[in-house]
Amino acid sequence: MSKQIVHGDQCRKKIIEGINVVANAVGITLGPKGRCVAIEQSYGPPKITKDGVSVAKAIQLKDKSLNVGAQFVISVASKTADVAGDGTTTATVIADAAVRELNKAEVAGIDIQEVRKGAEKAVEAVIADVRKNSSPVKNEEEIAQVATVSSNGDREIGEKIANAMKQVGQEGVITVEDSKNFNFEVEVVKGMRFDRGYISQYFATNREKMITEFENPYILLLDQKVSTVQPLVPVLEAVAHTGKPLVLIADDVDGEALTALILNNLKGSIKVVAVKAPGFGDRKKEMLEDIAILTNGEVITEQLGIKLEKVNDTSKLGTANRVIVTKDHTTIVHDKNNSDIEKKVNSRCEQIREAIKDTTSDYEKEKLQERLAKLRNGVAVLKVGGATEVEQKERKDRVEDALHATRAAVEEGIVPGGGVALFYASRVLDSLKFDNEDQRVGINIIKKVLEAPVRQIVKNAGGKEDVVVNELSKSNDKNRGFDARTMQYVDMIKAGIVDPTKVVRTALQDAFSVASLVIATSAMITDHEEDNNTGNRSGGGVGGGHHGGMGGMDF
């Protein structure tokens, strides 16, 4: 395929234009009066959302040069979502403003490298000030406030998330799923989460969120590494006959075995996900046993005389109501009404308590307490309902955003919301030292850029941006801000309008990082437009050998 190369001013112009297209679509969602965006789906009704990263990821521009710019800002939203779980719209708005202001400086002939140095100093100073003025989350009401703001002012969502955290602890496991009715409910069930995700991204069933979700799967627990597929064939065939998915938790899965599992998963021969077992050494064996007890299964280990190739039915496999696997975590949710499992879990918890009493190692005690918490606390499930599928999905998106924001708040604390934390933090730049005038330009650029979130919130509410910015500039109270819902100036903390410190910090860091890259770019290479209409090309798939097995499966 032939390529086209764009240089200099034309390159920068196209990139900035592409960034602006995405920023305009994402920016309208910011604040309590931000608007929703309808996203066309490949089938079914459109997706209605205010989630910045969902809007950004849905954008694919026809003009290849513009799309390069779009991808820059999409990467900002994605990275912010990955790190903080929220703040993607704020990051996008800041990145757009930063790119435009930095470009003006370069067009004016100012040394852009020195400008970037000054801007970098400014970002570091602002983040330090935001952290200094952060307050820890102290109670259930503050948790509810964070969740309410992040869910677009939905107090019910805020209260449900606060209730869920109260039941399983602030660091407990909380998942979100569809309700079978119109109601929004919190249910605490048996389950656990451990810090291991899928071995390959090809196992993801939801490509947008890059997660695997299975309902009523079998769970195969292996205390061994699997490199060849042949020992797995009997149990895979047994599971395939049931039509249910399989979660394989093992020391590791690689080589031919991994290739065959991915191939059959992509073909739909069997739904499967492979996950590395949590822990190391003896602790790994104990955690596998914990999972076995929770799922009513057995750990397949040759130490007990059980060989994998001899497992040819599902009798030794565990089960669960639901399993969610991300790149970093695996969550197992089980039916709380199973009395046999309840008894086994209680007995296992008692064993762990005795081990805690007997150990003299602080480290060992900490790890045992972690295991006990995983088994004892269970999983809080937020069941989200709605009158229609579109309404349910939109609300579920807001619940997930609010949950991410709440976790970020618990981790690093909270600051006044509505964009004022960054707005007031910019005042530290008045006394920031610089080495030359070009660096001062960079510092002033960041100061101006930090007005962008406030301006966008006011704009979306139909207010006058300059009037609000001017009014806040006169204030000596760092908690004073503009409540876009009531169109009044209020004490943001007292009004319950707060943002997680981690979200604010990450949004600024990621936005400046990408803006800095954009301004350092002077050429781009894209496919020629005419080459895109030459017909479909068959892509390479995941290969796998054939070693016999049931029809339709590749082993």
Coordinates of C-alpha atoms in Angstrom, one line a residue:
M1 CA 0.0 0.0 0.0
S2 CA 1.4 3.4 -1.0
K3 CA 1.8 6.1 1.6
Q4 CA 1.4 9.9 1.7
I5 CA 3.6 12.1 3.8
V6 CA 2.5 15.5 5.2
H7 CA 5.1 17.9 6.5
G8 CA 5.3 21.1 8.6
D9 CA 2.5 23.5 9.0
Q10 CA 0.0 21.4 7.0
C11 CA 0.8 18.4 9.2
R12 CA 0.2 20.4 12.4
K13 CA -3.0 22.0 11.0
K14 CA -4.5 18.6 10.2
I15 CA -3.6 17.1 13.6
I16 CA -5.1 20.0 15.5
E17 CA -8.2 19.9 13.3
G18 CA -8.6 16.2 14.1
I19 CA -8.1 16.8 17.8
N20 CA -10.7 19.6 17.7
V21 CA -13.3 17.4 16.1
V22 CA -13.1 14.8 18.9
A23 CA -12.8 17.4 21.6
N24 CA -16.0 19.1 20.4
A25 CA -17.9 15.8 20.5
V26 CA -16.6 14.8 23.9
G27 CA -16.6 18.3 25.4
I28 CA -20.4 18.7 25.2
T29 CA -20.8 15.9 27.8
L30 CA -19.0 17.8 30.6
G31 CA -20.8 19.0 33.7
P32 CA -24.3 18.5 35.1
K33 CA -25.9 20.1 32.1
G34 CA -23.7 18.4 29.6
R35 CA -25.5 16.6 26.8
C36 CA -25.6 13.0 25.8
V37 CA -24.1 11.6 22.6
A38 CA -25.9 8.9 20.4
I39 CA -23.5 6.4 19.0
E40 CA -24.5 4.1 16.2
Q41 CA -24.1 0.4 16.9
S42 CA -23.5 -2.4 14.4
Y43 CA -26.9 -3.8 15.4
G44 CA -29.7 -2.8 17.7
P45 CA -30.6 0.7 19.1
P46 CA -27.9 3.4 19.4
K47 CA -25.8 3.7 22.5
I48 CA -26.7 6.9 24.5
T49 CA -23.9 8.0 26.7
K50 CA -22.2 10.9 28.5
D51 CA -19.0 8.8 29.0
G52 CA -16.1 10.7 27.4
V53 CA -14.0 7.7 26.5
S54 CA -16.9 5.9 24.9
V55 CA -17.6 8.9 22.7
A56 CA -13.9 9.3 21.8
K57 CA -13.4 5.6 21.0
A58 CA -16.5 5.7 18.7
I59 CA -14.9 8.3 16.4
Q60 CA -13.1 7.2 13.3
L61 CA -12.6 10.0 10.7
K62 CA -12.7 9.3 7.0
D63 CA -9.8 11.8 6.3
K64 CA -6.7 9.8 7.3
S65 CA -4.7 12.9 8.2
L66 CA -7.5 14.2 10.5
N67 CA -7.8 10.8 12.0
V68 CA -4.2 10.9 13.2
G69 CA -5.1 14.0 15.3
A70 CA -8.3 12.2 16.5
Q71 CA -6.2 9.2 17.6
F72 CA -3.9 11.5 19.7
V73 CA -6.8 12.7 21.8
I74 CA -8.5 9.3 21.9
S75 CA -5.3 8.0 23.5
V76 CA -5.6 10.8 26.2
A77 CA -9.1 9.6 27.1
S78 CA -8.2 6.0 27.0
K79 CA -5.1 6.4 29.2
T80 CA -7.0 8.6 31.8
A81 CA -9.8 6.0 31.9
D82 CA -7.3 3.2 32.4
V83 CA -5.4 5.0 35.3
A84 CA -8.2 6.9 37.1
G85 CA -11.4 5.4 35.6
D86 CA -12.9 8.8 35.1
G87 CA -12.0 12.3 34.0
T88 CA -11.7 11.5 30.4
T89 CA -13.8 14.5 29.2
T90 CA -11.7 16.9 31.4
A91 CA -8.5 15.4 29.9
T92 CA -9.8 15.8 26.4
V93 CA -10.9 19.4 26.9
I94 CA -7.5 20.3 28.5
A95 CA -5.5 18.6 25.7
D96 CA -7.4 20.4 23.0
A97 CA -6.8 23.8 24.7
A98 CA -3.1 23.0 25.4
V99 CA -2.4 22.0 21.8
R100 CA -4.0 25.1 20.4
E101 CA -2.1 27.4 22.8
L102 CA 1.2 25.7 22.3
N103 CA 0.8 25.8 18.5
K104 CA 0.2 29.6 18.7
A105 CA 3.5 30.0 20.5
E106 CA 5.4 28.1 17.9
V107 CA 3.7 30.0 15.0
A108 CA 4.8 33.2 16.8
G109 CA 8.4 32.0 16.5
I110 CA 9.0 31.3 20.1
D111 CA 11.5 28.5 21.0
I112 CA 9.0 25.7 21.5
Q113 CA 11.4 23.5 23.4
E114 CA 11.8 26.1 26.1
V115 CA 8.0 26.7 26.1
R116 CA 7.5 23.0 26.7
K117 CA 10.0 23.1 29.6
G118 CA 8.1 26.0 31.2
A119 CA 4.8 24.3 30.7
E120 CA 6.2 21.1 32.2
K121 CA 7.3 23.0 35.3
A122 CA 3.9 24.6 35.5
V123 CA 2.1 21.2 35.4
E124 CA 4.3 19.8 38.1
A125 CA 3.6 22.8 40.4
V126 CA -0.1 22.7 39.8
I127 CA -0.3 18.9 40.6
A128 CA 1.7 19.5 43.8
D129 CA -0.8 22.2 44.8
V130 CA -3.8 20.0 44.0
R131 CA -2.4 17.2 46.1
K132 CA -1.7 19.6 49.0
N133 CA -5.3 20.8 49.0
S134 CA -6.7 17.3 48.8
S135 CA -8.9 16.0 51.6
P136 CA -9.3 12.3 52.5
V137 CA -12.8 10.7 52.1
K138 CA -14.0 10.4 55.7
N139 CA -17.5 9.0 55.6
E140 CA -20.3 7.4 53.6
E141 CA -21.9 10.8 52.7
E142 CA -18.7 11.9 51.0
I143 CA -18.5 8.7 49.0
A144 CA -22.1 9.3 48.0
Q145 CA -21.3 12.9 46.9
V146 CA -18.4 11.8 44.7
A147 CA -20.5 9.1 43.0
T148 CA -23.5 11.5 42.6
V149 CA -21.3 14.1 40.8
S150 CA -19.7 11.5 38.5
S151 CA -23.1 10.0 37.6
N152 CA -24.4 13.4 36.4
G153 CA -26.1 14.3 39.6
D154 CA -28.0 11.0 40.1
R155 CA -28.4 10.9 43.9
E156 CA -29.7 7.3 43.8
I157 CA -26.6 6.1 42.1
G158 CA -24.5 7.9 44.7
E159 CA -26.4 6.4 47.6
K160 CA -26.3 2.8 46.2
I161 CA -22.5 2.9 45.6
A162 CA -22.0 4.3 49.2
N163 CA -24.2 1.5 50.5
A164 CA -22.3 -1.1 48.5
M165 CA -19.0 0.1 49.9
K166 CA -20.4 0.1 53.4
Q167 CA -21.2 -3.6 53.1
V168 CA -18.0 -4.9 51.5
G169 CA -15.5 -2.2 52.6
Q170 CA -14.0 0.6 50.7
E171 CA -11.5 -1.7 49.1
G172 CA -14.1 -4.5 48.6
V173 CA -15.2 -6.0 45.3
I174 CA -18.1 -4.2 43.6
T175 CA -19.4 -5.2 40.1
V176 CA -22.1 -3.8 37.9
E177 CA -24.6 -5.9 35.9
D178 CA -28.0 -5.7 34.2
S179 CA -31.1 -6.1 36.4
K180 CA -33.9 -8.4 35.3
N181 CA -36.4 -5.7 36.2
F182 CA -36.7 -1.8 36.2
N183 CA -35.2 -1.5 39.7
F184 CA -31.7 -0.5 40.8
E185 CA -30.6 -2.8 43.6
V186 CA -27.5 -3.7 45.7
E187 CA -27.0 -7.4 46.4
V188 CA -24.0 -8.9 48.3
V189 CA -23.1 -12.4 47.1
K190 CA -20.4 -14.9 47.7
G191 CA -17.4 -14.3 45.5
M192 CA -13.8 -13.0 45.3
R193 CA -11.4 -11.0 43.2
F194 CA -7.7 -11.7 42.6
D195 CA -5.0 -9.7 40.9
R196 CA -4.6 -11.8 37.7
G197 CA -6.2 -11.1 34.3
Y198 CA -6.5 -12.9 31.0
I199 CA -3.2 -14.3 29.5
S200 CA -4.1 -12.9 26.1
Q201 CA -6.3 -10.0 25.0
Y202 CA -7.8 -12.4 22.3
F203 CA -9.9 -13.9 25.1
A204 CA -11.8 -10.6 25.6
T205 CA -15.5 -11.0 24.8
N206 CA -16.2 -7.2 25.0
R207 CA -13.7 -5.6 22.6
E208 CA -14.8 -2.0 23.6
K209 CA -14.1 -2.5 27.3
M210 CA -11.5 -5.3 26.8
I211 CA -13.1 -7.6 29.3
T212 CA -14.3 -11.2 29.3
E213 CA -17.8 -11.8 30.9
F214 CA -19.1 -15.3 31.3
E215 CA -22.5 -16.4 32.8
N216 CA -22.6 -19.7 34.6
P217 CA -19.2 -20.9 33.5
Y218 CA -17.3 -24.0 34.5
I219 CA -14.0 -23.3 36.3
L220 CA -10.9 -25.6 35.8
L221 CA -8.2 -25.1 38.5
L222 CA -4.8 -26.4 37.6
D223 CA -1.7 -26.5 39.8
Q224 CA 0.6 -26.8 36.8
K225 CA 1.7 -25.1 33.6
V226 CA 0.1 -26.1 30.3
S227 CA 2.1 -25.8 27.1
T228 CA 0.7 -28.6 24.9
V229 CA -3.0 -28.9 24.1
Q230 CA -3.3 -32.7 24.2
P231 CA -3.8 -33.1 28.0
L232 CA -6.6 -30.5 27.8
V233 CA -8.6 -32.1 25.0
P234 CA -10.7 -34.5 27.2
V235 CA -11.9 -31.8 29.5
L236 CA -12.4 -29.2 26.7
E237 CA -14.6 -31.7 24.8
A238 CA -16.6 -32.4 27.9
V239 CA -17.2 -28.7 28.5
A240 CA -17.9 -28.0 24.8
H241 CA -20.7 -30.7 24.9
T242 CA -22.5 -28.7 27.7
G243 CA -22.5 -25.4 25.7
K244 CA -21.2 -23.5 28.7
P245 CA -18.0 -21.4 28.8
L246 CA -14.8 -22.3 30.6
V247 CA -12.5 -20.3 32.9
L248 CA -9.1 -22.0 33.0
I249 CA -6.9 -20.9 36.0
A250 CA -3.4 -22.4 35.8
D251 CA 0.2 -21.7 36.7
D252 CA 0.6 -20.5 33.1
V253 CA -0.7 -21.4 29.6
D254 CA 1.6 -20.9 26.7
G255 CA 2.8 -22.4 23.4
E256 CA 0.6 -24.8 21.5
A257 CA -2.0 -24.9 24.3
L258 CA -2.5 -21.1 24.3
T259 CA -2.7 -20.9 20.5
A260 CA -5.3 -23.7 20.3
L261 CA -7.5 -22.1 23.1
I262 CA -7.4 -18.7 21.3
L263 CA -8.2 -20.2 17.9
N264 CA -11.2 -22.2 19.3
N265 CA -12.4 -19.2 21.2
L266 CA -12.3 -16.9 18.1
K267 CA -14.1 -19.6 16.1
G268 CA -16.7 -20.0 18.7
S269 CA -16.1 -23.7 19.2
I270 CA -15.9 -23.2 22.9
K271 CA -16.0 -20.0 25.0
V272 CA -12.9 -20.0 27.1
V273 CA -10.5 -17.6 29.0
A274 CA -7.1 -18.6 30.4
V275 CA -5.9 -16.9 33.6
K276 CA -2.7 -17.2 35.6
A277 CA -3.2 -18.5 39.1
P278 CA -2.8 -15.8 41.8
G279 CA 0.1 -15.9 44.3
F280 CA 3.4 -17.8 44.3
G281 CA 4.7 -21.1 45.8
D282 CA 2.6 -22.4 48.7
R283 CA 0.5 -19.3 48.8
K284 CA -0.6 -20.0 45.3
K285 CA -1.7 -23.5 46.2
E286 CA -3.7 -22.2 49.1
M287 CA -5.4 -19.5 47.0
L288 CA -6.3 -22.1 44.4
E289 CA -7.9 -24.2 47.2
D290 CA -9.8 -21.1 48.3
I291 CA -11.2 -20.7 44.8
A292 CA -12.0 -24.4 44.7
I293 CA -14.0 -24.2 47.9
L294 CA -15.8 -21.1 46.8
T295 CA -16.8 -22.6 43.4
N296 CA -17.4 -26.2 44.7
G297 CA -14.6 -27.6 42.5
E298 CA -11.3 -29.4 42.9
V299 CA -7.7 -28.4 42.2
I300 CA -6.2 -30.6 39.6
T301 CA -2.7 -31.5 40.8
E302 CA -0.5 -34.5 40.3
Q303 CA 0.6 -34.2 43.9
L304 CA -2.8 -35.7 44.8
G305 CA -2.6 -38.2 41.9
I306 CA -5.0 -36.3 39.6
K307 CA -3.7 -36.1 36.1
L308 CA -5.1 -33.5 33.7
E309 CA -5.4 -35.9 30.8
K310 CA -7.6 -38.1 32.9
V311 CA -10.2 -35.4 33.6
N312 CA -12.8 -36.2 30.9
D313 CA -16.0 -34.9 32.5
T314 CA -17.1 -31.8 34.5
S315 CA -17.4 -33.4 37.9
K316 CA -14.1 -31.9 39.2
L317 CA -14.8 -28.5 37.8
G318 CA -16.1 -25.6 39.8
T319 CA -19.0 -23.3 38.8
A320 CA -20.0 -19.7 39.3
N321 CA -22.9 -17.5 38.5
R322 CA -20.7 -15.0 36.7
V323 CA -17.0 -14.4 36.1
I324 CA -15.5 -11.1 34.9
V325 CA -11.9 -11.0 33.7
T326 CA -9.9 -7.9 32.8
K327 CA -6.3 -7.5 31.8
D328 CA -5.5 -7.1 35.5
H329 CA -8.2 -8.7 37.6
T330 CA -10.5 -11.8 37.8
T331 CA -13.8 -11.5 39.7
I332 CA -15.8 -14.6 40.6
V333 CA -19.4 -14.1 41.7
H334 CA -21.3 -17.1 43.3
D335 CA -24.9 -17.8 44.4
K336 CA -25.2 -16.8 48.1
N337 CA -28.0 -19.2 48.6
N338 CA -25.9 -22.4 48.3
S339 CA -25.7 -23.7 51.9
D340 CA -23.1 -26.3 51.2
I341 CA -20.7 -23.7 49.8
E342 CA -21.6 -21.4 52.7
K343 CA -20.5 -24.1 55.2
K344 CA -17.3 -24.8 53.4
V345 CA -16.4 -21.2 53.1
N346 CA -17.1 -20.6 56.8
S347 CA -14.9 -23.6 57.7
R348 CA -12.1 -22.3 55.5
C349 CA -12.3 -18.9 57.1
E350 CA -12.0 -20.5 60.5
Q351 CA -8.8 -22.3 59.3
I352 CA -7.3 -19.1 58.1
R353 CA -8.2 -17.3 61.4
E354 CA -6.3 -20.1 63.3
A355 CA -3.3 -19.7 61.0
I356 CA -3.3 -15.9 61.7
K357 CA -3.2 -16.6 65.4
D358 CA -0.3 -19.1 65.0
T359 CA 2.0 -17.1 62.7
T360 CA 4.7 -14.9 64.0
S361 CA 5.5 -13.2 60.7
D362 CA 3.8 -9.9 60.1
Y363 CA 4.1 -10.4 56.3
E364 CA 2.5 -13.9 56.5
K365 CA -0.2 -12.5 58.8
E366 CA -1.0 -9.7 56.2
K367 CA -1.3 -12.2 53.4
L368 CA -3.6 -14.5 55.5
Q369 CA -5.8 -11.5 56.4
E370 CA -6.0 -10.6 52.6
R371 CA -7.2 -14.2 51.9
L372 CA -9.7 -14.0 54.8
A373 CA -11.1 -10.7 53.5
K374 CA -11.5 -12.1 50.0
L375 CA -13.5 -15.1 51.2
R376 CA -15.5 -13.4 53.9
N377 CA -16.5 -10.0 52.5
G378 CA -18.1 -11.3 49.3
V379 CA -19.0 -9.2 46.2
A380 CA -21.4 -6.3 46.1
V381 CA -23.4 -6.5 42.8
L382 CA -25.0 -3.2 41.6
K383 CA -28.0 -4.4 39.5
V384 CA -29.0 -1.6 37.1
G385 CA -32.5 -1.6 35.6
G386 CA -34.3 0.6 33.1
A387 CA -37.6 1.0 31.2
T388 CA -35.8 0.2 27.9
E389 CA -32.5 -1.3 26.8
V390 CA -31.2 2.1 25.8
E391 CA -32.0 3.6 29.1
Q392 CA -30.5 0.7 31.0
K393 CA -27.2 0.8 29.1
E394 CA -26.9 4.6 29.6
R395 CA -27.5 4.3 33.3
K396 CA -25.2 1.4 33.6
D397 CA -22.4 3.5 32.0
R398 CA -23.0 6.2 34.5
V399 CA -22.9 3.7 37.4
E400 CA -19.6 2.3 36.2
D401 CA -18.1 5.9 35.8
A402 CA -19.3 6.7 39.3
L403 CA -17.8 3.6 40.8
H404 CA -14.4 4.3 39.2
A405 CA -14.5 7.9 40.5
T406 CA -15.4 6.7 44.0
R407 CA -12.5 4.3 44.1
A408 CA -10.2 7.0 42.9
A409 CA -11.5 9.3 45.7
V410 CA -10.9 6.6 48.3
E411 CA -7.4 6.2 47.0
E412 CA -6.2 9.8 46.9
G413 CA -8.9 12.0 48.4
I414 CA -11.1 14.7 47.0
V415 CA -10.9 18.4 45.9
P416 CA -13.6 20.9 45.0
G417 CA -15.3 20.0 41.8
G418 CA -16.6 21.9 38.8
G419 CA -13.1 22.5 37.5
V420 CA -12.2 24.9 40.3
A421 CA -9.4 22.7 41.8
L422 CA -7.3 23.3 38.7
F423 CA -8.5 26.9 38.3
Y424 CA -7.3 27.9 41.7
A425 CA -4.2 25.8 41.6
S426 CA -3.0 27.9 38.7
R427 CA -2.3 30.7 41.1
V428 CA 0.9 29.0 42.3
L429 CA 2.2 29.8 38.8
D430 CA 2.4 33.5 39.6
S431 CA 5.4 32.9 41.8
L432 CA 7.0 30.0 39.8
K433 CA 10.6 30.6 38.8
F434 CA 11.7 30.3 35.2
D435 CA 15.0 30.4 33.4
N436 CA 14.0 32.6 30.4
E437 CA 11.1 34.4 28.8
D438 CA 10.2 31.5 26.6
Q439 CA 9.7 29.3 29.7
R440 CA 7.4 32.0 31.1
V441 CA 5.3 31.8 28.0
G442 CA 4.9 28.0 28.7
I443 CA 3.9 28.7 32.3
N444 CA 1.3 31.3 31.1
I445 CA -0.1 28.8 28.6
I446 CA -0.8 26.3 31.3
K447 CA -2.4 29.0 33.4
K448 CA -4.8 29.8 30.6
V449 CA -5.4 26.2 29.7
L450 CA -6.5 25.4 33.3
E451 CA -9.6 27.7 32.7
A452 CA -10.8 25.2 30.1
P453 CA -12.8 22.8 32.3
V454 CA -14.7 25.7 34.0
R455 CA -15.3 27.3 30.7
Q456 CA -16.7 24.1 29.1
I457 CA -19.0 23.4 32.1
V458 CA -20.4 26.9 32.0
K459 CA -20.8 26.8 28.2
N460 CA -22.7 23.5 28.4
A461 CA -25.0 25.1 31.0
G462 CA -25.7 28.0 28.7
G463 CA -23.9 30.5 30.9
K464 CA -21.3 33.2 30.1
E465 CA -17.8 31.8 30.4
D466 CA -16.0 35.1 30.7
V467 CA -18.3 36.4 33.5
V468 CA -17.8 33.2 35.6
V469 CA -14.1 33.1 35.1
N470 CA -13.8 36.8 36.0
E471 CA -15.9 36.3 39.2
L472 CA -13.9 33.3 40.3
S473 CA -10.6 35.2 39.7
K474 CA -11.6 37.7 42.4
S475 CA -12.3 35.0 45.0
N476 CA -9.9 34.2 47.9
D477 CA -11.9 31.1 48.8
K478 CA -10.6 28.1 46.9
N479 CA -13.8 26.2 47.6
R480 CA -16.0 28.8 45.8
G481 CA -17.2 27.7 42.4
F482 CA -20.0 27.8 39.9
D483 CA -22.8 25.3 40.4
A484 CA -24.0 24.8 36.8
R485 CA -27.1 23.0 38.0
T486 CA -28.5 26.0 39.9
M487 CA -26.4 28.6 38.0
Q488 CA -25.3 30.0 41.4
Y489 CA -21.9 30.5 43.1
V490 CA -21.5 28.2 46.0
D491 CA -19.0 26.5 48.4
M492 CA -18.4 23.4 46.3
I493 CA -17.4 21.2 49.2
K494 CA -20.5 22.1 51.3
A495 CA -22.7 21.7 48.2
G496 CA -21.3 18.2 47.7
I497 CA -19.7 19.1 44.3
V498 CA -16.4 17.3 44.6
D499 CA -13.9 15.5 42.3
P500 CA -11.4 12.7 43.1
T501 CA -7.9 14.1 43.4
K502 CA -6.6 11.2 41.3
V503 CA -9.0 12.0 38.5
V504 CA -8.0 15.7 38.4
R505 CA -4.3 14.9 38.6
T506 CA -4.4 12.2 35.9
A507 CA -6.5 14.3 33.5
L508 CA -3.9 17.1 33.6
Q509 CA -0.9 14.9 33.4
D510 CA -2.2 12.9 30.4
A511 CA -3.5 15.9 28.6
F512 CA -0.2 17.7 28.8
S513 CA 1.7 14.6 27.8
V514 CA -0.2 14.2 24.6
A515 CA -0.2 18.0 23.8
S516 CA 3.6 17.9 24.2
L517 CA 3.9 15.1 21.8
V518 CA 1.6 16.8 19.2
I519 CA 3.6 20.0 19.3
A520 CA 6.8 18.0 18.7
T521 CA 5.4 16.4 15.6
S522 CA 6.3 17.8 12.2
A523 CA 5.4 15.0 9.8
M524 CA 2.9 12.2 9.5
I525 CA 2.6 9.2 7.2
T526 CA -0.8 7.9 6.3
D527 CA -2.3 5.5 3.6
H528 CA -3.3 7.1 0.3
E529 CA -7.0 7.6 0.3
E530 CA -7.5 5.7 -3.0
D531 CA -5.8 2.6 -1.6
N532 CA -8.6 2.2 0.9
N533 CA -11.1 1.2 -1.8
T534 CA -9.2 -1.6 -3.4
G535 CA -11.3 -4.4 -1.8
N536 CA -11.1 -6.3 1.4
R537 CA -7.9 -8.1 2.3
S538 CA -8.1 -11.3 4.3
G539 CA -6.3 -10.8 7.6
G540 CA -4.1 -13.3 9.3
G541 CA -5.7 -15.3 12.1
V542 CA -4.4 -17.3 15.0
G543 CA -3.0 -20.6 13.7
G544 CA -3.2 -23.9 15.4
G545 CA -2.3 -27.5 14.7
H546 CA -4.8 -30.4 14.4
H547 CA -4.3 -33.2 16.8
G548 CA -7.7 -34.8 16.7
G549 CA -10.7 -34.1 18.8
M550 CA -14.4 -33.4 18.5
G551 CA -15.7 -31.9 15.2
G552 CA -15.5 -28.2 14.9
M553 CA -12.7 -27.8 17.3
D554 CA -9.0 -27.3 16.4
F555 CA -6.6 -29.2 18.7

